[in-house]
Amino acid sequence: MGRKPEALTLPAGVTRRRDRLQIAFSWEGKQCRELMPEGPITKGALLYASNLRAEIKRKIEDGSFVYAEYFPDSPKAKAASASTPLMETALQVQLQTYQQQVDNGQMSPATLRGYAKAINGERMRRWHGRQVREVTPSDLRLWISEMDCTSKAIRNVLIPLRSVFEDALNDGLIDFNPFERIALAKLIRQTSKASDYVIQPFTAAERAQLLAACRADERPMMQFWFATGLRPGELQALEWRHIDVGRKVARIEQNQVVGVIKAPKTMAGIRDVDLSSEALAALTEQRPWSAAKGTRVWLNPRNAQPWETDAQIRKTLWMPLMARSGLPYRNPYQVRHTYASSLLTAGANPWYLAQQLGHEDVEMVFRTYGKFIGEDYQKPKAVLKAVS
């Protein structure tokens, strides 16, 4: 008597449809069923179907599933690929949005140039020809991991790309933002190379030497800058109405970028900066000259007009001053670094310094100035004397 053929047990999510196997899975809130290739229904075919379904479910979970890669002839694959614009189109739309912000005074021309460079650059061409919906978290992780540049450069490239996906999500073109499924900060830290920029704060003796080399019409601004550590654009935009001598603070609420006055980049940038005796003395010396000429505190000594750009300060004041001082050249941003390192060396609390510098949190203080932080730092008492 012959043996009966062994009954085949169907795995979860796998069914028979006539003489073919079919797998079922949920994708984008819809129940999907797709047929397997024609062939004998054997244990091997069942195992293949079960493994394929498990693989698809894993990719759906981590956001890397592309329907057309598995079922190119499926109506669902065609609908998915036809529902979103090409990445290069979306990026150019984003660039147009940035241009409108410049026209409305909401963005500086310099910022626009940076975004345009990122959007039209070689790196971004990686996405040309792809639908917005087709870009997966795993695609982004691989792309970012291949970048050979500093963390700042990586973030600058990602800003317009992230905006594209945020808009697509808000418009209902995609069901999730692929950046939300990436540990982005950790990935950037692991990927980025160290910056070539070196922090070289001026010593007390060097600072005195530099101030001694100032002309009378240059010294108040340089003295104030060393005593407050403002960003160059904040220094340029400072007005007399922002100075409260009674409270000994300067209210920082605007920044200047390429001649355009605007609000600081973050809410943390709006702040009160404590004024030391040296900062107050510099203001007292400056007031008779500039207060009668307009609202700005600091003016270009060459024409008695408000400073327009960082480059103008660097070329017309800083570089000649450095040459007269006899000190090795350092860029003007080292003034801000000198302020920060002096406070920390004197025992200032890093959280206090982060607030004074206008940082959103203390992480950048520890990362940038960690070697100047003593183990026994305290909340500031008389630490402002360090920059006086």
GROMACS .gro file of N, CA and C in nm, residues 25-28 32 34 52 55-74 76-84 127 129-140 174 176 178 181:
model
  159
   25PHE      N    1   0.122   4.108   0.418
   25PHE     CA    2   0.193   4.197   0.511
   25PHE      C    3   0.125   4.333   0.510
   26SER      N    4   0.149   4.411   0.614
   26SER     CA    5   0.093   4.546   0.625
   26SER      C    6   0.198   4.648   0.585
   27TRP      N    7   0.159   4.741   0.499
   27TRP     CA    8   0.252   4.845   0.452
   27TRP      C    9   0.175   4.975   0.438
   28GLU      N   10   0.225   5.078   0.508
   28GLU     CA   11   0.163   5.211   0.505
   28GLU      C   12   0.015   5.205   0.541
   32CYS      N   13  -0.149   4.416   0.235
   32CYS     CA   14  -0.099   4.382   0.101
   32CYS      C   15  -0.088   4.230   0.086
   34GLU      N   16   0.072   3.957  -0.208
   34GLU     CA   17   0.147   3.945  -0.333
   34GLU      C   18   0.177   3.798  -0.361
   52LEU      N   19   1.098   3.544   0.290
   52LEU     CA   20   1.079   3.668   0.215
   52LEU      C   21   0.983   3.761   0.292
   55GLU      N   22   1.167   3.914   0.581
   55GLU     CA   23   1.260   4.018   0.535
   55GLU      C   24   1.186   4.147   0.504
   56ILE      N   25   1.073   4.135   0.435
   56ILE     CA   26   0.993   4.254   0.401
   56ILE      C   27   0.944   4.324   0.527
   57LYS      N   28   0.899   4.246   0.625
   57LYS     CA   29   0.850   4.305   0.749
   57LYS      C   30   0.962   4.379   0.823
   58ARG      N   31   1.084   4.324   0.821
   58ARG     CA   32   1.197   4.392   0.886
   58ARG      C   33   1.226   4.524   0.816
   59LYS      N   34   1.223   4.522   0.683
   59LYS     CA   35   1.253   4.645   0.608
   59LYS      C   36   1.143   4.749   0.626
   60ILE      N   37   1.020   4.706   0.636
   60ILE     CA   38   0.911   4.799   0.662
   60ILE      C   39   0.930   4.864   0.799
   61GLU      N   40   0.973   4.784   0.894
   61GLU     CA   41   0.991   4.833   1.030
   61GLU      C   42   1.102   4.938   1.039
   62ASP      N   43   1.213   4.915   0.966
   62ASP     CA   44   1.323   5.012   0.974
   62ASP      C   45   1.316   5.118   0.864
   63GLY      N   46   1.208   5.116   0.785
   63GLY     CA   47   1.187   5.222   0.687
   63GLY      C   48   1.265   5.208   0.559
   64SER      N   49   1.318   5.091   0.530
   64SER     CA   50   1.400   5.074   0.409
   64SER      C   51   1.331   4.993   0.300
   65PHE      N   52   1.204   4.960   0.318
   65PHE     CA   53   1.133   4.880   0.219
   65PHE      C   54   1.094   4.963   0.098
   66VAL      N   55   1.132   4.917  -0.021
   66VAL     CA   56   1.091   4.980  -0.147
   66VAL      C   57   1.009   4.876  -0.223
   67TYR      N   58   0.882   4.906  -0.240
   67TYR     CA   59   0.789   4.808  -0.295
   67TYR      C   60   0.835   4.756  -0.431
   68ALA      N   61   0.881   4.845  -0.517
   68ALA     CA   62   0.914   4.807  -0.654
   68ALA      C   63   1.035   4.714  -0.661
   69GLU      N   64   1.119   4.713  -0.558
   69GLU     CA   65   1.234   4.623  -0.558
   69GLU      C   66   1.192   4.478  -0.541
   70TYR      N   67   1.078   4.455  -0.480
   70TYR     CA   68   1.031   4.319  -0.454
   70TYR      C   69   0.921   4.277  -0.551
   71PHE      N   70   0.833   4.370  -0.583
   71PHE     CA   71   0.720   4.338  -0.670
   71PHE      C   72   0.705   4.446  -0.777
   72PRO      N   73   0.797   4.451  -0.871
   72PRO     CA   74   0.798   4.561  -0.970
   72PRO      C   75   0.672   4.569  -1.055
   73ASP      N   76   0.601   4.458  -1.074
   73ASP     CA   77   0.481   4.459  -1.159
   73ASP      C   78   0.353   4.482  -1.080
   74SER      N   79   0.366   4.499  -0.949
   74SER     CA   80   0.248   4.518  -0.866
   74SER      C   81   0.190   4.657  -0.886
   76LYS      N   82   0.057   4.836  -0.666
   76LYS     CA   83   0.096   4.916  -0.550
   76LYS      C   84   0.234   4.977  -0.571
   77ALA      N   85   0.325   4.903  -0.634
   77ALA     CA   86   0.459   4.956  -0.661
   77ALA      C   87   0.452   5.073  -0.758
   78LYS      N   88   0.370   5.058  -0.861
   78LYS     CA   89   0.357   5.165  -0.960
   78LYS      C   90   0.292   5.288  -0.899
   79ALA      N   91   0.194   5.266  -0.812
   79ALA     CA   92   0.127   5.379  -0.748
   79ALA      C   93   0.222   5.453  -0.655
   80ALA      N   94   0.306   5.376  -0.584
   80ALA     CA   95   0.400   5.438  -0.491
   80ALA      C   96   0.504   5.523  -0.564
   81SER      N   97   0.558   5.471  -0.673
   81SER     CA   98   0.664   5.543  -0.744
   81SER      C   99   0.611   5.664  -0.819
   82ALA      N  100   0.482   5.663  -0.851
   82ALA     CA  101   0.426   5.775  -0.928
   82ALA      C  102   0.368   5.884  -0.840
   83SER      N  103   0.370   5.865  -0.708
   83SER     CA  104   0.298   5.956  -0.620
   83SER      C  105   0.382   6.071  -0.569
   84THR      N  106   0.512   6.070  -0.589
   84THR     CA  107   0.598   6.175  -0.536
   84THR      C  108   0.690   6.229  -0.644
  127TRP      N  109   2.102   6.182  -0.524
  127TRP     CA  110   1.958   6.157  -0.515
  127TRP      C  111   1.885   6.185  -0.646
  129GLY      N  112   1.712   6.151  -0.987
  129GLY     CA  113   1.648   6.037  -1.050
  129GLY      C  114   1.567   5.952  -0.955
  130ARG      N  115   1.573   5.984  -0.825
  130ARG     CA  116   1.497   5.908  -0.725
  130ARG      C  117   1.370   5.982  -0.689
  131GLN      N  118   1.264   5.908  -0.664
  131GLN     CA  119   1.142   5.967  -0.611
  131GLN      C  120   1.165   6.002  -0.464
  132VAL      N  121   1.097   6.105  -0.415
  132VAL     CA  122   1.108   6.141  -0.275
  132VAL      C  123   1.072   6.023  -0.186
  133ARG      N  124   0.968   5.949  -0.223
  133ARG     CA  125   0.922   5.835  -0.144
  133ARG      C  126   1.025   5.722  -0.141
  134GLU      N  127   1.110   5.716  -0.241
  134GLU     CA  128   1.202   5.602  -0.254
  134GLU      C  129   1.325   5.614  -0.164
  135VAL      N  130   1.351   5.731  -0.109
  135VAL     CA  131   1.470   5.750  -0.025
  135VAL      C  132   1.442   5.690   0.112
  136THR      N  133   1.525   5.596   0.154
  136THR     CA  134   1.504   5.523   0.279
  136THR      C  135   1.606   5.565   0.384
  137PRO      N  136   1.578   5.537   0.512
  137PRO     CA  137   1.676   5.567   0.617
  137PRO      C  138   1.810   5.500   0.592
  138SER      N  139   1.810   5.377   0.543
  138SER     CA  140   1.937   5.309   0.518
  138SER      C  141   2.015   5.377   0.405
  139ASP      N  142   1.944   5.431   0.304
  139ASP     CA  143   2.011   5.508   0.199
  139ASP      C  144   2.082   5.630   0.259
  140LEU      N  145   2.011   5.700   0.346
  140LEU     CA  146   2.067   5.821   0.406
  140LEU      C  147   2.186   5.787   0.495
  174ILE      N  148   0.464   6.151   0.184
  174ILE     CA  149   0.530   6.036   0.245
  174ILE      C  150   0.467   6.013   0.381
  176PHE      N  151   0.641   5.894   0.654
  176PHE     CA  152   0.734   5.925   0.763
  176PHE      C  153   0.856   5.993   0.704
  178PRO      N  154   1.236   6.001   0.669
  178PRO     CA  155   1.343   5.903   0.690
  178PRO      C  156   1.450   5.950   0.788
  181ARG      N  157   1.426   5.830   1.153
  181ARG     CA  158   1.462   5.692   1.188
  181ARG      C  159   1.613   5.671   1.183
   0.00000   0.00000   0.00000
